[in-house]
C-alpha cells in the first residue's frame, strides 16, 4: 500500500507529478477557455468582486500566500490572506462583493469552517479549495474547486499542498479570464507552463538521493533557518513547518528582506540556512536574494541553496546547491518545495521519528 516506500509521506511526495497532472485535467475547453466545473459563481459575481480574502491554516495557509501573489498579479484584485483561527475575531470587513476562499485539504478543519460560517453571515460569497469530496467545508460553501491529490495519509501535507497551489493558479486565471485582466493567449501560455510542471517536479524528484544525503548529514542540527522572497517566502515557511512537524527541530522561515531587521542576529557558525533563490528572470529579486545569502554566509551560516538550472551567480555563495528547473517565479513553489519535503522526511527518518504520525499532531484538526 506504500508502493515500496517506508512511509506514506514519502509515497505521497513521489505521487506529486501525478497529483498535479490530475488537478489540471479537464480544465480547458475546446475553445481554449478555462472551465471549472465545480465553480458555482456567476460571471457577474466575479466581475463585481472588490476583494478576495483567503482563509486557511498551516500548510494550506502557505498555499494561500502563494495564491495572493498570483491572483493580484494576474487579476489586479486585492487579496488578503488570513489565518482562519484569527479571521472572525478581528471583525473583518466583508460584504457581498468579497469572495472568501477557504483552502482546506481535509475540508474538516474547525477553524476554517467557523471562519466561513462567519463570512457567510456577513453575506460574503465563499469558495472552497478542497481535496475531500462532500466534506463539511465544501458543503457549506457556494462554490468549490476540488483538488485531485487522492487520499493523503501522512499527517504532514505534501501532495495536498501542491494540488492546492494548482487550484489557486486555476482560480486566479479564471478570475483573470472573466474580469478580462489577461488576454486569452496569455492565459493559454500560463496553462501550458502549468501543464509542464508534472515533468519538472519529476526532474526534482530525481535528485532525491543527494537531498537525503544532505539531510542525514544534519542529524545533530538543533536549528535550521529558511529564507525566501516573493513566492519563495511561503515556500520557506512551509519548508520550516515540515521540519518542525517531522523532525521536531527549531525551524523558522523568513522573508529574506527581513534579515537585517532582526533575524540576522540568529546567524552563527555552521547554522544551516536553506535558501529559495528566485529565477533570474526577475533580476531585482534574484540579485537581492543573492546579497541576503552573502550576508548570512559572511556570518558563518552554511548555505543550502535551491536555484534554477544555469544560475551561475549563486555558485560562489552556496555550500550546497540543489538545482530546480527553469520555471516562472509564480510557479516556482511547485518545484521548490519538493526538496524541502524530501529533506524533512529523510532527516526525521534518520532521527528515528514516526514520519506518518508525528507526535502531538492529528491529520484533521476538528476542534478550534
Ligand atoms: O485539512 P487542512 O488543509 O484544513 O489542514 C490545515 C492544517 O491543519 C494542515 O495543513 C497542517 O498544518 C499540516 N499538518 C501541515 O503539514
Short mmCIF file of C-alpha atoms and ligand atoms in Angstrom, two decimals:
data_model
loop_
_atom_site.label_atom_id
_atom_site.label_comp_id
_atom_site.label_asym_id
_atom_site.label_seq_id
_atom_site.Cartn_x
_atom_site.Cartn_y
_atom_site.Cartn_z
CA UNK A 1 0.00 0.00 0.00
CA UNK A 2 3.02 2.25 0.41
CA UNK A 3 4.25 1.21 -3.03
CA UNK A 4 7.56 0.02 -1.62
CA UNK A 5 8.20 3.22 0.35
CA UNK A 6 8.86 3.22 4.09
CA UNK A 7 6.33 5.98 4.77
CA UNK A 8 3.06 7.13 3.26
CA UNK A 9 4.56 10.60 3.25
CA UNK A 10 7.42 9.51 1.01
CA UNK A 11 5.00 7.73 -1.30
CA UNK A 12 2.86 10.88 -1.43
CA UNK A 13 5.86 13.07 -2.24
CA UNK A 14 6.62 10.83 -5.20
CA UNK A 15 2.99 10.91 -6.30
CA UNK A 16 3.15 14.66 -6.78
CA UNK A 17 3.72 14.71 -10.56
CA UNK A 18 0.58 12.58 -10.96
CA UNK A 19 -1.41 14.61 -8.42
CA UNK A 20 -0.56 17.89 -10.14
CA UNK A 21 -1.38 16.45 -13.57
CA UNK A 22 -4.74 15.13 -12.29
CA UNK A 23 -5.61 18.50 -10.80
CA UNK A 24 -5.10 20.07 -14.22
CA UNK A 25 -7.10 17.57 -16.25
CA UNK A 26 -10.20 18.86 -17.97
CA UNK A 27 -9.71 22.50 -17.07
CA UNK A 28 -9.53 23.68 -20.67
CA UNK A 29 -12.46 23.61 -23.03
CA UNK A 30 -12.05 23.00 -26.75
CA UNK A 31 -12.43 26.75 -27.21
CA UNK A 32 -9.30 27.16 -25.10
CA UNK A 33 -11.21 28.73 -22.23
CA UNK A 34 -10.64 27.73 -18.67
CA UNK A 35 -13.54 25.65 -17.37
CA UNK A 36 -14.01 24.99 -13.70
CA UNK A 37 -16.99 22.66 -13.35
CA UNK A 38 -17.40 22.98 -9.65
CA UNK A 39 -17.30 26.76 -9.76
CA UNK A 40 -20.79 27.91 -8.96
CA UNK A 41 -20.24 31.65 -9.12
CA UNK A 42 -21.86 33.66 -11.87
CA UNK A 43 -19.53 35.64 -14.12
CA UNK A 44 -21.30 38.75 -12.96
CA UNK A 45 -20.46 37.99 -9.34
CA UNK A 46 -16.82 37.55 -10.28
CA UNK A 47 -16.77 40.81 -12.24
CA UNK A 48 -18.24 42.64 -9.23
CA UNK A 49 -15.65 41.31 -6.79
CA UNK A 50 -13.86 44.05 -4.86
CA UNK A 51 -11.57 41.85 -2.89
CA UNK A 52 -10.66 38.29 -2.11
CA UNK A 53 -9.89 37.05 1.39
CA UNK A 54 -8.16 33.70 1.66
CA UNK A 55 -8.53 31.82 4.92
CA UNK A 56 -6.74 28.63 5.88
CA UNK A 57 -4.47 27.02 8.46
CA UNK A 58 -0.97 25.54 8.40
CA UNK A 59 0.26 24.36 5.04
CA UNK A 60 -2.99 25.43 3.37
CA UNK A 61 -2.34 28.96 4.64
CA UNK A 62 1.03 28.94 2.89
CA UNK A 63 -0.69 27.86 -0.34
CA UNK A 64 -2.92 30.90 0.21
CA UNK A 65 0.12 33.15 0.49
CA UNK A 66 1.35 31.97 -2.90
CA UNK A 67 -2.16 32.47 -4.27
CA UNK A 68 -2.09 36.13 -3.23
CA UNK A 69 0.93 36.78 -5.45
CA UNK A 70 -0.69 35.03 -8.43
CA UNK A 71 -4.20 36.45 -8.05
CA UNK A 72 -3.08 40.02 -7.56
CA UNK A 73 -0.59 39.84 -10.42
CA UNK A 74 -2.95 38.26 -12.92
CA UNK A 75 -6.26 39.82 -11.89
CA UNK A 76 -5.42 43.12 -10.15
CA UNK A 77 -7.94 42.18 -7.46
CA UNK A 78 -6.75 42.89 -3.91
CA UNK A 79 -6.17 39.76 -1.86
CA UNK A 80 -5.79 39.34 1.89
CA UNK A 81 -4.57 36.09 3.37
CA UNK A 82 -5.56 35.34 6.90
CA UNK A 83 -5.16 32.52 9.36
CA UNK A 84 -8.61 31.01 9.77
CA UNK A 85 -8.21 30.99 13.54
CA UNK A 86 -7.79 34.78 13.59
CA UNK A 87 -10.35 35.77 10.98
CA UNK A 88 -13.61 36.10 12.84
CA UNK A 89 -12.08 37.54 15.97
CA UNK A 90 -10.93 40.75 14.33
CA UNK A 91 -14.29 41.92 12.99
CA UNK A 92 -13.23 41.60 9.35
CA UNK A 93 -14.66 43.89 6.69
CA UNK A 94 -16.63 41.57 4.46
CA UNK A 95 -19.73 42.03 2.29
CA UNK A 96 -21.36 40.66 -0.83
CA UNK A 97 -18.56 41.99 -3.03
CA UNK A 98 -15.99 39.94 -1.10
CA UNK A 99 -15.04 36.45 -2.18
CA UNK A 100 -13.78 34.39 0.72
CA UNK A 101 -11.63 31.48 -0.41
CA UNK A 102 -11.24 28.71 2.16
CA UNK A 103 -8.36 26.33 1.48
CA UNK A 104 -8.50 23.02 3.29
CA UNK A 105 -7.14 19.65 2.28
CA UNK A 106 -9.40 17.73 4.66
CA UNK A 107 -12.42 20.00 4.44
CA UNK A 108 -12.98 19.43 8.16
CA UNK A 109 -10.68 21.94 9.86
CA UNK A 110 -12.76 23.56 12.60
CA UNK A 111 -11.03 26.95 12.48
CA UNK A 112 -11.63 27.22 8.74
CA UNK A 113 -15.23 26.02 9.00
CA UNK A 114 -16.02 28.59 11.69
CA UNK A 115 -14.39 31.30 9.62
CA UNK A 116 -16.51 30.56 6.55
CA UNK A 117 -19.65 30.49 8.70
CA UNK A 118 -18.75 33.96 9.89
CA UNK A 119 -18.04 35.14 6.33
CA UNK A 120 -21.41 33.82 5.16
CA UNK A 121 -23.19 35.58 8.00
CA UNK A 122 -21.67 38.79 6.60
CA UNK A 123 -23.06 37.93 3.13
CA UNK A 124 -19.70 37.11 1.53
CA UNK A 125 -19.56 34.51 -1.21
CA UNK A 126 -17.46 31.52 -0.20
CA UNK A 127 -15.40 29.30 -2.45
CA UNK A 128 -13.68 26.21 -1.09
CA UNK A 129 -10.49 24.64 -2.40
CA UNK A 130 -10.63 21.15 -1.01
CA UNK A 131 -9.33 17.62 -1.54
CA UNK A 132 -12.16 15.73 0.16
CA UNK A 133 -15.42 15.34 -1.71
CA UNK A 134 -18.51 16.06 0.31
CA UNK A 135 -16.64 17.21 3.44
CA UNK A 136 -18.03 20.00 5.64
CA UNK A 137 -16.18 23.00 4.15
CA UNK A 138 -17.23 22.46 0.51
CA UNK A 139 -20.74 21.53 1.67
CA UNK A 140 -21.10 24.88 3.37
CA UNK A 141 -19.53 26.87 0.52
CA UNK A 142 -21.17 28.48 -2.52
CA UNK A 143 -18.57 27.09 -4.91
CA UNK A 144 -15.75 24.59 -4.83
CA UNK A 145 -12.65 23.69 -6.74
CA UNK A 146 -11.69 20.14 -5.87
CA UNK A 147 -8.05 19.18 -5.92
CA UNK A 148 -7.28 15.70 -7.16
CA UNK A 149 -4.43 14.68 -4.90
CA UNK A 150 -6.13 11.44 -3.87
CA UNK A 151 -6.22 10.47 -0.19
CA UNK A 152 -3.36 11.95 1.81
CA UNK A 153 -2.46 9.65 4.71
CA UNK A 154 0.76 11.24 6.04
CA UNK A 155 -0.09 13.84 8.66
CA UNK A 156 2.31 16.26 7.01
CA UNK A 157 0.70 17.65 3.89
CA UNK A 158 2.70 17.27 0.66
CA UNK A 159 0.69 16.44 -2.45
CA UNK A 160 -2.21 18.23 -0.78
CA UNK A 161 -0.13 21.43 -0.84
CA UNK A 162 0.96 21.11 -4.46
CA UNK A 163 -2.55 20.48 -5.69
CA UNK A 164 -3.83 23.42 -3.64
CA UNK A 165 -1.31 25.58 -5.45
CA UNK A 166 -2.63 24.30 -8.77
CA UNK A 167 -6.22 25.11 -7.75
CA UNK A 168 -5.12 28.60 -6.69
CA UNK A 169 -3.45 29.24 -10.04
CA UNK A 170 -6.57 27.99 -11.84
CA UNK A 171 -8.77 30.25 -9.74
CA UNK A 172 -6.51 33.21 -10.48
CA UNK A 173 -6.60 32.50 -14.22
CA UNK A 174 -10.35 32.00 -14.14
CA UNK A 175 -10.91 35.35 -12.45
CA UNK A 176 -8.49 36.95 -14.92
CA UNK A 177 -10.44 35.44 -17.80
CA UNK A 178 -13.83 36.58 -16.51
CA UNK A 179 -12.64 40.04 -15.48
CA UNK A 180 -10.69 40.37 -18.71
CA UNK A 181 -7.48 41.40 -16.95
CA UNK A 182 -5.42 38.96 -19.06
CA UNK A 183 -5.82 38.06 -22.71
CA UNK A 184 -6.72 34.54 -23.73
CA UNK A 185 -3.32 33.86 -25.23
CA UNK A 186 -1.57 34.91 -22.02
CA UNK A 187 -3.82 32.59 -20.03
CA UNK A 188 -3.08 29.90 -22.55
CA UNK A 189 0.63 30.39 -22.16
CA UNK A 190 0.41 30.08 -18.38
CA UNK A 191 -1.70 26.94 -18.75
CA UNK A 192 0.99 25.44 -20.97
CA UNK A 193 3.59 26.29 -18.31
CA UNK A 194 1.39 24.70 -15.65
CA UNK A 195 0.93 21.59 -17.76
CA UNK A 196 4.72 21.23 -17.92
CA UNK A 197 5.01 21.21 -14.13
CA UNK A 198 4.48 17.47 -13.53
CA UNK A 199 7.60 16.76 -15.61
CA UNK A 200 9.54 19.45 -13.78
CA UNK A 201 8.52 18.02 -10.41
CA UNK A 202 9.63 14.57 -11.60
CA UNK A 203 13.02 16.06 -12.52
CA UNK A 204 13.40 17.45 -8.99
CA UNK A 205 12.49 14.06 -7.53
CA UNK A 206 15.37 12.51 -9.46
CA UNK A 207 17.70 14.33 -7.10
CA UNK A 208 16.16 12.70 -4.03
CA UNK A 209 19.28 10.71 -3.13
CA UNK A 210 21.51 13.76 -2.90
CA UNK A 211 18.91 15.60 -0.80
CA UNK A 212 18.68 12.59 1.51
CA UNK A 213 22.44 12.56 1.93
CA UNK A 214 22.37 16.21 2.86
CA UNK A 215 19.54 15.60 5.33
CA UNK A 216 21.37 12.75 7.03
CA UNK A 217 24.39 14.98 7.46
CA UNK A 218 22.20 17.23 9.63
CA UNK A 219 21.22 14.72 12.28
CA UNK A 220 22.99 16.70 15.01
CA UNK A 221 21.49 20.04 13.99
CA UNK A 222 19.33 21.87 16.50
CA UNK A 223 18.04 24.71 14.41
CA UNK A 224 17.52 25.41 10.70
CA UNK A 225 16.52 28.64 9.01
CA UNK A 226 14.76 29.06 5.69
CA UNK A 227 14.92 32.16 3.51
CA UNK A 228 12.77 33.14 0.57
CA UNK A 229 11.43 36.15 -1.29
CA UNK A 230 8.25 36.74 -3.25
CA UNK A 231 6.59 33.36 -3.98
CA UNK A 232 9.64 31.74 -2.38
CA UNK A 233 8.77 33.23 1.00
CA UNK A 234 5.77 30.95 1.64
CA UNK A 235 7.96 28.07 0.43
CA UNK A 236 10.47 28.96 3.17
CA UNK A 237 7.67 28.98 5.75
CA UNK A 238 6.33 25.64 4.52
CA UNK A 239 9.81 24.09 4.48
CA UNK A 240 10.26 25.16 8.10
CA UNK A 241 6.85 23.80 9.09
CA UNK A 242 7.71 20.40 7.59
CA UNK A 243 10.88 20.26 9.65
CA UNK A 244 9.10 21.26 12.88
CA UNK A 245 6.35 18.73 12.36
CA UNK A 246 8.51 15.79 11.41
CA UNK A 247 11.98 16.29 12.87
CA UNK A 248 10.85 18.26 15.97
CA UNK A 249 13.54 20.79 15.25
CA UNK A 250 13.55 24.51 15.71
CA UNK A 251 12.99 25.75 12.18
CA UNK A 252 11.96 29.20 11.02
CA UNK A 253 11.21 30.71 7.68
CA UNK A 254 11.93 34.35 6.92
CA UNK A 255 11.40 36.76 4.09
CA UNK A 256 14.99 37.40 3.01
CA UNK A 257 14.43 41.16 3.04
CA UNK A 258 13.64 41.00 6.75
CA UNK A 259 17.05 39.60 7.68
CA UNK A 260 18.61 42.93 8.60
CA UNK A 261 15.51 43.85 10.59
CA UNK A 262 16.32 41.24 13.19
CA UNK A 263 16.73 37.60 12.18
CA UNK A 264 20.34 38.05 11.07
CA UNK A 265 21.22 38.17 14.76
CA UNK A 266 20.44 34.45 14.89
CA UNK A 267 23.18 33.55 12.42
CA UNK A 268 26.14 31.79 13.93
CA UNK A 269 28.88 29.50 12.74
CA UNK A 270 27.60 26.40 10.99
CA UNK A 271 23.90 27.27 11.22
CA UNK A 272 22.17 25.68 8.20
CA UNK A 273 20.19 28.17 6.13
CA UNK A 274 18.07 26.83 3.29
CA UNK A 275 17.61 29.49 0.63
CA UNK A 276 14.95 29.51 -2.07
CA UNK A 277 16.55 31.51 -4.86
CA UNK A 278 14.10 33.15 -7.30
CA UNK A 279 14.58 32.63 -11.04
CA UNK A 280 16.91 35.07 -12.76
CA UNK A 281 14.10 36.40 -14.95
CA UNK A 282 13.17 38.71 -12.08
CA UNK A 283 16.52 40.43 -11.89
CA UNK A 284 15.97 42.60 -8.88
CA UNK A 285 14.54 39.77 -6.85
CA UNK A 286 17.37 37.45 -7.77
CA UNK A 287 20.11 39.97 -7.02
CA UNK A 288 18.60 40.93 -3.68
CA UNK A 289 18.25 37.32 -2.66
CA UNK A 290 21.90 36.69 -3.50
CA UNK A 291 23.03 39.61 -1.38
CA UNK A 292 20.97 38.24 1.53
CA UNK A 293 22.65 34.88 1.12
CA UNK A 294 26.05 36.59 1.01
CA UNK A 295 25.23 38.33 4.29
CA UNK A 296 24.38 35.17 6.18
CA UNK A 297 27.29 33.28 4.73
CA UNK A 298 29.70 36.01 5.75
CA UNK A 299 28.49 35.44 9.31
CA UNK A 300 29.24 31.74 9.23
CA UNK A 301 25.96 30.23 8.01
CA UNK A 302 26.09 27.03 6.00
CA UNK A 303 24.03 27.83 2.93
CA UNK A 304 21.96 25.23 1.12
CA UNK A 305 20.60 26.94 -1.98
CA UNK A 306 17.74 25.92 -4.23
CA UNK A 307 18.41 27.68 -7.51
CA UNK A 308 17.40 27.22 -11.10
CA UNK A 309 19.45 25.32 -13.62
CA UNK A 310 22.02 27.61 -15.24
CA UNK A 311 22.16 30.12 -12.38
CA UNK A 312 25.92 30.65 -12.07
CA UNK A 313 25.77 33.72 -9.85
CA UNK A 314 24.67 31.71 -6.86
CA UNK A 315 27.56 29.26 -7.07
CA UNK A 316 30.16 31.18 -5.01
CA UNK A 317 27.71 31.59 -2.13
CA UNK A 318 26.23 28.10 -1.93
CA UNK A 319 27.82 25.47 0.30
CA UNK A 320 25.33 23.06 -1.23
CA UNK A 321 23.36 23.59 -4.37
CA UNK A 322 20.09 21.90 -5.28
CA UNK A 323 19.06 22.61 -8.85
CA UNK A 324 15.50 23.49 -9.83
CA UNK A 325 14.06 23.50 -13.35
CA UNK A 326 13.66 26.87 -15.04
CA UNK A 327 10.10 27.98 -14.39
CA UNK A 328 8.39 31.36 -13.90
CA UNK A 329 8.69 32.84 -10.42
CA UNK A 330 4.97 32.50 -9.64
CA UNK A 331 5.05 28.78 -10.40
CA UNK A 332 8.39 28.10 -8.70
CA UNK A 333 6.79 26.97 -5.40
CA UNK A 334 5.59 23.82 -7.18
CA UNK A 335 9.17 22.69 -7.68
CA UNK A 336 10.99 24.48 -4.85
CA UNK A 337 9.03 22.87 -2.02
CA UNK A 338 9.84 19.33 -3.17
CA UNK A 339 13.48 19.16 -1.94
CA UNK A 340 12.36 20.68 1.37
CA UNK A 341 9.75 17.93 1.79
CA UNK A 342 12.37 15.28 1.00
CA UNK A 343 14.82 16.91 3.40
CA UNK A 344 12.35 16.92 6.30
CA UNK A 345 11.16 13.38 5.61
CA UNK A 346 14.68 11.99 5.50
CA UNK A 347 16.01 13.90 8.49
CA UNK A 348 13.04 12.77 10.60
CA UNK A 349 13.61 9.19 9.46
CA UNK A 350 17.29 9.40 10.37
CA UNK A 351 16.31 10.73 13.80
CA UNK A 352 14.08 7.69 14.29
CA UNK A 353 10.77 9.55 14.31
CA UNK A 354 7.45 8.30 13.02
CA UNK A 355 7.10 10.38 9.88
CA UNK A 356 3.48 9.47 9.14
CA UNK A 357 2.25 10.07 12.67
CA UNK A 358 4.31 12.87 14.22
CA UNK A 359 3.84 13.38 17.93
CA UNK A 360 1.01 15.61 19.13
CA UNK A 361 -0.48 16.10 15.65
CA UNK A 362 -3.71 14.94 14.05
CA UNK A 363 -4.45 14.75 10.34
CA UNK A 364 -7.72 16.62 10.72
CA UNK A 365 -7.96 19.31 13.34
CA UNK A 366 -11.66 19.25 14.12
CA UNK A 367 -11.54 21.33 17.29
CA UNK A 368 -10.74 25.04 17.47
O1 LIG B 1 -7.03 19.98 6.17
P1 LIG B 1 -6.48 21.39 6.19
O2 LIG B 1 -5.83 21.76 4.91
O3 LIG B 1 -7.54 22.39 6.56
O4 LIG B 1 -5.42 21.39 7.34
C1 LIG B 1 -4.74 22.56 7.70
C2 LIG B 1 -3.57 22.28 8.60
O5 LIG B 1 -4.00 21.65 9.78
C3 LIG B 1 -2.54 21.38 7.91
O6 LIG B 1 -2.09 21.93 6.72
C4 LIG B 1 -1.34 21.14 8.84
O7 LIG B 1 -0.62 22.31 9.01
C5 LIG B 1 -0.48 20.01 8.27
N1 LIG B 1 -0.12 19.09 9.32
C6 LIG B 1 0.75 20.51 7.60
O8 LIG B 1 1.62 19.51 7.20
#
